[in-house]
Tab-separated table of C-alpha atoms and ligand atoms in Angstrom:
chain	number	residue	atom	x	y	z
A	1	MET	CA	-56.045	-79.724	155.509
A	2	LYS	CA	-54.464	-77.309	153.045
A	3	ILE	CA	-52.679	-78.513	150.122
A	4	ALA	CA	-50.594	-76.184	148.279
A	5	VAL	CA	-50.679	-77.509	144.609
A	6	LEU	CA	-47.894	-76.079	142.387
A	7	PRO	CA	-47.991	-77.872	139.082
A	8	GLY	CA	-45.019	-75.759	137.363
A	9	ASP	CA	-43.827	-76.499	133.760
A	10	GLY	CA	-43.653	-79.142	131.128
A	11	ILE	CA	-45.898	-82.118	131.953
A	12	GLY	CA	-46.087	-80.561	135.499
A	13	PRO	CA	-49.727	-79.524	134.748
A	14	GLU	CA	-51.175	-82.806	133.279
A	15	ILE	CA	-49.382	-84.955	135.895
A	16	VAL	CA	-51.000	-82.974	138.749
A	17	SER	CA	-54.249	-82.481	137.577
A	18	GLU	CA	-54.232	-86.567	137.415
A	19	ALA	CA	-53.221	-86.701	141.121
A	20	VAL	CA	-55.702	-83.935	142.340
A	21	LYS	CA	-58.340	-85.979	140.777
A	22	VAL	CA	-57.222	-89.046	142.545
A	23	LEU	CA	-56.954	-87.192	146.110
A	24	ARG	CA	-60.646	-85.479	145.487
A	25	ALA	CA	-62.069	-88.866	144.870
A	26	LEU	CA	-60.971	-89.988	148.353
A	27	ASP	CA	-63.752	-88.094	149.947
A	28	LEU	CA	-61.612	-86.487	152.412
A	29	ARG	CA	-61.863	-82.897	153.697
A	30	LEU	CA	-59.053	-81.441	151.551
A	31	GLU	CA	-58.647	-77.951	150.682
A	32	MET	CA	-56.454	-77.179	147.690
A	33	GLU	CA	-55.093	-74.147	146.218
A	34	HIS	CA	-52.998	-73.583	143.234
A	35	ALA	CA	-50.364	-71.146	142.417
A	36	LEU	CA	-47.784	-71.052	139.726
A	37	VAL	CA	-44.162	-72.111	140.275
A	38	GLY	CA	-40.985	-72.229	137.854
A	39	GLY	CA	-41.118	-70.777	134.218
A	40	ALA	CA	-44.981	-70.666	134.591
A	41	ALA	CA	-44.328	-68.101	137.174
A	42	TYR	CA	-41.786	-66.316	135.879
A	43	GLU	CA	-43.597	-65.570	132.466
A	44	ALA	CA	-46.560	-64.457	134.930
A	45	TYR	CA	-44.749	-62.407	137.591
A	46	GLY	CA	-41.064	-62.356	136.521
A	47	HIS	CA	-39.808	-64.330	139.217
A	48	PRO	CA	-39.776	-68.629	139.354
A	49	LEU	CA	-40.792	-68.424	143.044
A	50	PRO	CA	-43.017	-65.202	143.705
A	51	PRO	CA	-44.048	-64.191	147.113
A	52	ALA	CA	-47.500	-65.193	146.906
A	53	THR	CA	-46.497	-68.765	146.387
A	54	LEU	CA	-43.983	-69.105	148.962
A	55	SER	CA	-46.587	-67.658	151.318
A	56	LEU	CA	-49.456	-70.243	150.178
A	57	CYS	CA	-46.507	-73.292	150.606
A	58	LYS	CA	-45.912	-71.800	154.250
A	59	SER	CA	-49.584	-71.558	155.378
A	60	ALA	CA	-50.253	-75.134	154.091
A	61	ASP	CA	-49.799	-78.523	155.376
A	62	ALA	CA	-48.317	-80.047	152.544
A	63	VAL	CA	-47.166	-78.854	148.923
A	64	LEU	CA	-48.107	-81.051	146.016
A	65	PHE	CA	-45.364	-80.285	143.192
A	66	GLY	CA	-45.387	-80.980	139.720
A	67	ALA	CA	-41.910	-80.334	137.940
A	68	VAL	CA	-39.983	-77.312	136.631
A	69	GLY	CA	-37.783	-76.277	134.035
A	70	ASP	CA	-37.388	-75.633	130.500
A	71	PRO	CA	-34.226	-75.616	128.375
A	72	LYS	CA	-35.914	-72.027	126.857
A	73	TYR	CA	-34.906	-70.637	130.351
A	74	ASP	CA	-31.125	-71.928	130.203
A	75	ARG	CA	-29.674	-68.261	129.435
A	76	LEU	CA	-31.674	-66.373	131.938
A	77	ALA	CA	-29.674	-65.102	134.938
A	78	ARG	CA	-29.403	-68.229	137.734
A	79	GLU	CA	-31.262	-66.680	140.227
A	80	LEU	CA	-34.313	-66.245	137.788
A	81	ARG	CA	-34.167	-69.967	136.353
A	82	PRO	CA	-37.063	-72.252	137.133
A	83	GLU	CA	-35.107	-74.475	139.301
A	84	GLN	CA	-34.441	-71.639	141.777
A	85	ALA	CA	-38.015	-72.103	142.638
A	86	ILE	CA	-37.455	-75.720	143.992
A	87	LEU	CA	-34.200	-74.773	145.825
A	88	GLY	CA	-36.029	-71.755	147.176
A	89	LEU	CA	-38.742	-73.769	148.618
A	90	ARG	CA	-36.379	-76.144	150.098
A	91	LYS	CA	-34.249	-73.629	151.843
A	92	HIS	CA	-37.486	-71.251	152.883
A	93	LEU	CA	-39.120	-74.515	154.061
A	94	GLN	CA	-36.559	-76.024	155.643
A	95	LEU	CA	-37.062	-79.155	153.937
A	96	PHE	CA	-33.850	-80.831	154.790
A	97	ALA	CA	-35.058	-84.633	154.531
A	98	ASN	CA	-35.660	-86.047	151.081
A	99	PHE	CA	-36.730	-89.289	150.280
A	100	ARG	CA	-36.152	-91.115	147.157
A	101	PRO	CA	-37.381	-94.543	147.333
A	102	ALA	CA	-36.220	-96.706	144.089
A	103	ILE	CA	-38.746	-99.469	144.115
A	104	CYS	CA	-38.658	-102.134	141.068
A	105	TYR	CA	-42.052	-102.937	140.464
A	106	GLU	CA	-42.255	-106.641	139.616
A	107	LEU	CA	-44.284	-106.462	136.501
A	108	LEU	CA	-41.806	-103.589	134.920
A	109	SER	CA	-38.484	-105.338	135.907
A	110	HIS	CA	-37.865	-106.097	132.011
A	111	ALA	CA	-38.066	-102.170	131.529
A	112	SER	CA	-34.713	-101.581	133.414
A	113	SER	CA	-31.586	-101.265	131.566
A	114	LEU	CA	-30.089	-104.100	133.831
A	115	ARG	CA	-30.722	-107.728	133.632
A	116	PRO	CA	-34.254	-108.285	135.377
A	117	GLU	CA	-32.675	-111.039	137.945
A	118	LEU	CA	-30.473	-107.925	139.070
A	119	VAL	CA	-33.509	-105.501	139.667
A	120	ALA	CA	-36.780	-107.690	140.325
A	121	GLY	CA	-37.873	-107.049	143.918
A	122	LEU	CA	-35.534	-103.869	144.600
A	123	ASP	CA	-36.616	-101.833	147.411
A	124	ILE	CA	-33.963	-99.191	148.388
A	125	LEU	CA	-34.063	-95.649	149.845
A	126	ILE	CA	-32.078	-93.001	149.147
A	127	ILE	CA	-32.318	-90.257	151.822
A	128	ARG	CA	-30.648	-86.992	150.436
A	129	GLU	CA	-29.605	-84.154	152.457
A	130	LEU	CA	-31.534	-80.967	150.633
A	131	THR	CA	-30.459	-77.858	152.247
A	132	GLY	CA	-26.717	-77.781	152.804
A	133	ASP	CA	-23.707	-78.948	150.627
A	134	ILE	CA	-22.192	-77.362	147.549
A	135	TYR	CA	-25.728	-76.462	146.443
A	136	PHE	CA	-25.982	-73.631	149.319
A	137	GLY	CA	-22.445	-72.921	150.054
A	138	GLN	CA	-21.143	-69.328	148.626
A	139	PRO	CA	-20.930	-69.202	145.139
A	140	ARG	CA	-18.446	-66.799	143.288
A	141	GLY	CA	-17.570	-66.127	139.877
A	142	ARG	CA	-17.042	-62.912	137.491
A	143	ARG	CA	-19.796	-62.509	135.042
A	144	VAL	CA	-18.928	-60.958	131.709
A	145	SER	CA	-22.601	-59.352	131.456
A	146	PRO	CA	-25.405	-59.218	134.002
A	147	ASP	CA	-27.445	-62.090	132.317
A	148	GLY	CA	-25.145	-65.066	133.352
A	149	ASP	CA	-22.579	-65.381	130.614
A	150	PHE	CA	-19.103	-66.280	132.015
A	151	ALA	CA	-17.621	-66.383	128.488
A	152	GLY	CA	-14.044	-65.171	128.876
A	153	ALA	CA	-14.169	-65.089	132.738
A	154	PRO	CA	-10.968	-65.832	134.955
A	155	GLU	CA	-12.338	-68.229	137.186
A	156	ALA	CA	-15.696	-69.614	139.136
A	157	PHE	CA	-15.883	-71.552	142.429
A	158	ASP	CA	-18.646	-72.964	144.406
A	159	THR	CA	-18.106	-74.149	147.938
A	160	MET	CA	-19.072	-77.110	149.560
A	161	ARG	CA	-19.943	-76.842	153.276
A	162	TYR	CA	-21.778	-78.924	155.903
A	163	ALA	CA	-22.742	-77.661	159.581
A	164	ARG	CA	-22.690	-80.332	162.377
A	165	PRO	CA	-26.432	-80.095	163.179
A	166	GLU	CA	-27.330	-80.499	159.367
A	167	ILE	CA	-25.604	-83.979	159.212
A	168	GLU	CA	-26.577	-85.023	162.737
A	169	ARG	CA	-30.262	-84.473	161.887
A	170	ILE	CA	-30.093	-86.487	158.410
A	171	ALA	CA	-28.154	-89.277	160.223
A	172	HIS	CA	-30.775	-89.414	162.477
A	173	VAL	CA	-33.548	-89.342	159.798
A	174	ALA	CA	-31.709	-92.215	158.040
A	175	PHE	CA	-31.170	-94.392	161.015
A	176	GLN	CA	-34.678	-94.150	162.160
A	177	ALA	CA	-36.102	-94.883	158.658
A	178	ALA	CA	-33.904	-97.808	158.505
A	179	THR	CA	-35.292	-99.039	161.821
A	180	LYS	CA	-39.112	-98.528	160.418
A	181	ARG	CA	-38.210	-100.440	157.241
A	182	GLY	CA	-37.184	-103.459	159.396
A	183	GLN	CA	-35.782	-104.876	156.081
A	184	ARG	CA	-31.549	-105.342	156.225
A	185	LYS	CA	-31.584	-102.673	158.999
A	186	CYS	CA	-28.636	-101.281	157.069
A	187	VAL	CA	-27.430	-97.608	156.341
A	188	THR	CA	-24.575	-96.984	153.896
A	189	SER	CA	-23.237	-93.791	154.333
A	190	VAL	CA	-21.843	-92.246	150.875
A	191	ASP	CA	-19.072	-89.784	150.917
A	192	LYS	CA	-15.865	-88.868	149.404
A	193	ALA	CA	-13.814	-88.999	152.677
A	194	ASN	CA	-10.533	-89.711	150.742
A	195	VAL	CA	-10.455	-86.273	149.124
A	196	LEU	CA	-13.058	-83.884	150.770
A	197	GLU	CA	-12.627	-82.273	154.073
A	198	THR	CA	-16.413	-82.019	154.088
A	199	SER	CA	-16.722	-85.457	153.638
A	200	GLN	CA	-14.395	-86.728	156.273
A	201	PHE	CA	-16.286	-84.428	158.777
A	202	TRP	CA	-19.744	-86.082	157.430
A	203	ARG	CA	-18.434	-89.420	158.006
A	204	ASP	CA	-17.175	-88.778	161.409
A	205	VAL	CA	-20.316	-87.180	162.614
A	206	VAL	CA	-22.565	-89.941	161.118
A	207	ASN	CA	-20.304	-92.236	163.215
A	208	GLU	CA	-21.144	-90.239	166.343
A	209	VAL	CA	-24.846	-90.423	165.620
A	210	HIS	CA	-24.646	-94.059	164.910
A	211	ALA	CA	-23.870	-94.718	168.499
A	212	PHE	CA	-27.581	-94.225	169.287
A	213	TYR	CA	-28.810	-97.057	167.007
A	214	PRO	CA	-26.929	-99.931	167.850
A	215	ASP	CA	-29.377	-102.334	165.782
A	216	ILE	CA	-28.675	-100.745	162.652
A	217	ALA	CA	-25.598	-101.598	160.559
A	218	LEU	CA	-23.396	-98.736	159.161
A	219	GLU	CA	-21.287	-99.108	156.325
A	220	HIS	CA	-19.241	-95.978	154.570
A	221	MET	CA	-18.775	-95.912	150.845
A	222	TYR	CA	-17.274	-93.615	148.459
A	223	VAL	CA	-19.301	-92.023	146.094
A	224	ASP	CA	-17.575	-93.599	143.049
A	225	ASN	CA	-17.750	-97.081	144.307
A	226	ALA	CA	-21.478	-96.561	144.965
A	227	ALA	CA	-22.469	-95.337	141.694
A	228	MET	CA	-20.660	-98.821	140.421
A	229	GLN	CA	-22.228	-100.714	143.142
A	230	LEU	CA	-25.835	-99.200	142.195
A	231	VAL	CA	-25.591	-101.025	138.690
A	232	ARG	CA	-23.736	-103.991	139.920
A	233	ALA	CA	-25.474	-105.314	142.812
A	234	PRO	CA	-28.223	-102.891	143.783
A	235	LYS	CA	-30.292	-105.152	146.042
A	236	LYS	CA	-27.332	-105.183	148.493
A	237	PHE	CA	-28.266	-101.560	149.730
A	238	ASP	CA	-31.026	-100.935	151.887
A	239	VAL	CA	-31.150	-97.325	153.031
A	240	ILE	CA	-28.376	-94.922	151.498
A	241	VAL	CA	-27.756	-91.821	153.320
A	242	THR	CA	-25.685	-88.882	151.552
A	243	GLY	CA	-25.586	-85.046	150.986
A	244	ASN	CA	-27.288	-82.967	148.385
A	245	MET	CA	-24.953	-83.422	145.234
A	246	PHE	CA	-23.843	-86.795	145.589
A	247	GLY	CA	-27.659	-87.720	146.562
A	248	ASP	CA	-28.754	-85.648	143.305
A	249	ILE	CA	-26.584	-88.122	141.177
A	250	LEU	CA	-27.158	-91.112	142.683
A	251	SER	CA	-30.812	-90.799	142.991
A	252	ASP	CA	-31.069	-90.588	139.558
A	253	GLU	CA	-29.226	-93.605	138.758
A	254	ALA	CA	-31.145	-95.586	141.408
A	255	ALA	CA	-34.300	-94.487	139.837
A	256	ILE	CA	-33.484	-95.453	136.274
A	257	LEU	CA	-31.984	-98.739	137.259
A	258	THR	CA	-35.451	-99.694	138.266
A	259	GLY	CA	-37.164	-99.096	134.920
A	260	SER	CA	-40.121	-97.475	136.355
A	261	ILE	CA	-38.925	-93.681	136.561
A	262	GLY	CA	-42.330	-92.826	135.790
A	263	MET	CA	-43.544	-94.493	138.992
A	264	LEU	CA	-41.245	-93.260	141.473
A	265	PRO	CA	-42.596	-90.849	144.305
A	266	SER	CA	-40.491	-88.688	146.357
A	267	ALA	CA	-40.839	-86.738	149.704
A	268	SER	CA	-38.765	-83.580	150.873
A	269	LEU	CA	-39.712	-83.019	154.767
A	270	ASN	CA	-39.043	-80.222	157.534
A	271	ASP	CA	-39.126	-81.184	161.304
A	272	THR	CA	-42.567	-79.749	161.688
A	273	GLY	CA	-43.983	-82.452	159.707
A	274	LEU	CA	-44.741	-79.855	156.429
A	275	GLY	CA	-43.484	-82.024	153.446
A	276	LEU	CA	-43.268	-81.001	149.858
A	277	TYR	CA	-44.270	-84.072	147.343
A	278	GLU	CA	-43.335	-84.567	143.794
A	279	PRO	CA	-42.309	-87.122	141.375
A	280	SER	CA	-38.866	-88.221	141.000
A	281	HIS	CA	-38.756	-87.308	137.234
A	282	GLY	CA	-38.290	-83.959	135.712
A	283	SER	CA	-40.517	-81.623	133.257
A	284	ALA	CA	-40.056	-83.558	130.166
A	285	PRO	CA	-40.495	-80.404	127.908
A	286	ASP	CA	-40.410	-82.945	124.963
A	287	ILE	CA	-43.708	-84.493	125.527
A	288	ALA	CA	-45.473	-81.647	127.644
A	289	GLY	CA	-48.818	-81.040	126.502
A	290	LYS	CA	-49.427	-84.295	124.535
A	291	GLY	CA	-51.178	-86.326	127.073
A	292	LEU	CA	-48.430	-89.073	126.828
A	293	ALA	CA	-46.752	-88.530	130.506
A	294	ASN	CA	-46.819	-90.974	133.446
A	295	PRO	CA	-49.092	-89.664	136.121
A	296	LEU	CA	-48.394	-92.482	138.736
A	297	ALA	CA	-45.321	-91.016	140.303
A	298	THR	CA	-47.293	-87.825	141.041
A	299	ILE	CA	-50.199	-89.956	142.030
A	300	LEU	CA	-47.818	-92.127	144.856
A	301	SER	CA	-46.191	-88.811	145.639
A	302	ALA	CA	-49.717	-87.777	146.835
A	303	ALA	CA	-50.076	-90.965	148.676
A	304	MET	CA	-46.620	-90.236	150.488
A	305	MET	CA	-48.408	-86.941	151.340
A	306	LEU	CA	-51.062	-88.418	152.857
A	307	ARG	CA	-49.167	-90.594	154.819
A	308	PHE	CA	-46.387	-88.684	156.120
A	309	SER	CA	-48.283	-85.118	156.204
A	310	LEU	CA	-51.763	-85.536	156.630
A	311	ASP	CA	-51.709	-88.402	158.725
A	312	GLN	CA	-54.091	-90.400	156.458
A	313	ALA	CA	-52.269	-93.623	156.354
A	314	GLN	CA	-55.483	-95.639	154.923
A	315	ALA	CA	-56.116	-93.365	152.176
A	316	ALA	CA	-52.472	-93.643	151.192
A	317	ASP	CA	-52.843	-97.516	151.352
A	318	ARG	CA	-56.023	-97.206	148.761
A	319	VAL	CA	-54.164	-95.121	146.407
A	320	GLU	CA	-51.287	-97.131	146.511
A	321	ALA	CA	-53.128	-100.492	146.097
A	322	ALA	CA	-55.081	-98.949	143.181
A	323	VAL	CA	-51.792	-97.828	141.589
A	324	LYS	CA	-50.657	-101.672	141.511
A	325	ALA	CA	-54.234	-102.597	140.495
A	326	VAL	CA	-54.021	-100.649	137.238
A	327	ILE	CA	-50.480	-102.002	136.680
A	328	SER	CA	-51.767	-105.457	137.149
A	329	ARG	CA	-54.445	-104.813	134.907
A	330	GLY	CA	-51.751	-104.281	131.992
A	331	LEU	CA	-52.285	-100.407	131.635
A	332	ARG	CA	-49.063	-98.555	130.551
A	333	THR	CA	-48.130	-95.387	129.569
A	334	ASP	CA	-45.382	-94.804	126.980
A	335	ASP	CA	-42.467	-94.873	129.466
A	336	ILE	CA	-43.351	-98.102	130.940
A	337	TYR	CA	-44.941	-99.986	127.956
A	338	SER	CA	-44.448	-103.485	126.681
A	339	GLU	CA	-45.659	-105.771	124.427
A	340	GLY	CA	-49.225	-107.386	125.244
A	341	CYS	CA	-50.191	-104.440	127.636
A	342	SER	CA	-52.422	-101.891	126.639
A	343	ARG	CA	-51.207	-98.162	125.957
A	344	VAL	CA	-52.792	-95.500	127.689
A	345	GLY	CA	-52.331	-91.763	127.922
A	346	THR	CA	-52.023	-89.601	130.941
A	347	GLN	CA	-55.672	-88.819	131.757
A	348	PRO	CA	-56.997	-92.270	130.943
A	349	MET	CA	-54.409	-93.553	133.291
A	350	GLY	CA	-55.655	-91.092	136.135
A	351	ASP	CA	-59.157	-91.952	135.358
A	352	ALA	CA	-58.095	-95.756	135.556
A	353	VAL	CA	-56.917	-95.127	139.317
A	354	VAL	CA	-60.007	-93.128	140.118
A	355	ALA	CA	-62.338	-95.876	138.903
A	356	HIS	CA	-60.401	-98.621	141.038
A	357	LEU	CA	-60.731	-96.246	144.121
B	1	LIG	C1	-33.574	-82.737	141.604
B	1	LIG	C2	-33.634	-81.766	140.716
B	1	LIG	C3	-33.024	-80.412	141.278
B	1	LIG	C4	-31.636	-80.805	141.910
B	1	LIG	C5	-33.023	-79.423	140.057
B	1	LIG	C6	-33.997	-79.306	139.372
B	1	LIG	C7	-32.326	-78.144	140.593
B	1	LIG	O1	-32.253	-82.294	139.898
B	1	LIG	O2	-34.678	-82.494	142.374
B	1	LIG	O3	-33.304	-83.962	141.868
B	1	LIG	O4	-30.525	-80.427	141.598
B	1	LIG	O5	-32.087	-80.697	143.243
B	2	LIG	MG1	-31.731	-84.269	140.084
């Protein structure tokens, strides 16, 4: 089994090396090959997603991804910015189904910005469509200078667009996920159908696909209301399915209200089983290189990779149990620290997970 390892920028390299350490400790036959991506690749090759990195990913069974981005690249032309690497990987590998669980660990519920009783035991799954929508519709704007400067330009726009098969396949993914989770068996589809044609189309197609899943309840919700319900009563949700743009926004909101942003993994899958696995948080340039970052979201992403792409469910269970164990023992990185716990850095946290394994 071959894994493409792409640490990226900021805290990416630190957290990914802890996840690699955990994977090696499992004694599976994993071949891991590293490549540059994001700002790191731009520095070395002049492009955030060099052809060698892309072809490595295409030849792998799974991609383990750290994070990309740094404010120092903000003035680069859009196609050279670090973010283009992750967008390019999603598009080229057709990773259309993005799983972003928002789980509140009981021991961390006081770290939420909401009252503990609103989030304790929270376990929702956001399924975000990842290769369509306004992210990939035709953009247009008149740049004043070739390096991306719009000062004085007359207008700019992006196009929100979905094709029927794109909505159908993500709707199937959501209904199937709700079936497997076996919780409240409820899918909430989020859109803005009171304003946008794309959203009305989305809603109609989701309704059609729902006919195949009589055991699953379906509700539709406008995105503004969904943003509000997420902070009012997040536990009412089970599976949320939504488009690329709304999913970007709502998944950040859901992640932070768990109090565990440093703990949340994510998976982006295509229909061949290939997946890209990355923490839900970003590259955090402010703490990069200081050994402060929480590696657990990346370690848990590696567990998702074992389960979804490498058919190693048992190994995935072991990693997840080891993470729970180190949390129970009171080990905490800065982001989840509270009084009475032991504050540890990135590497000692990874070491503790390995020791438990
Ligand atoms: C995410 C990120 C990306 C996105 C950026 C880095 C392009 O915010 O994965 O949520 O907008 O999809
Ligand atoms: Mg985002």
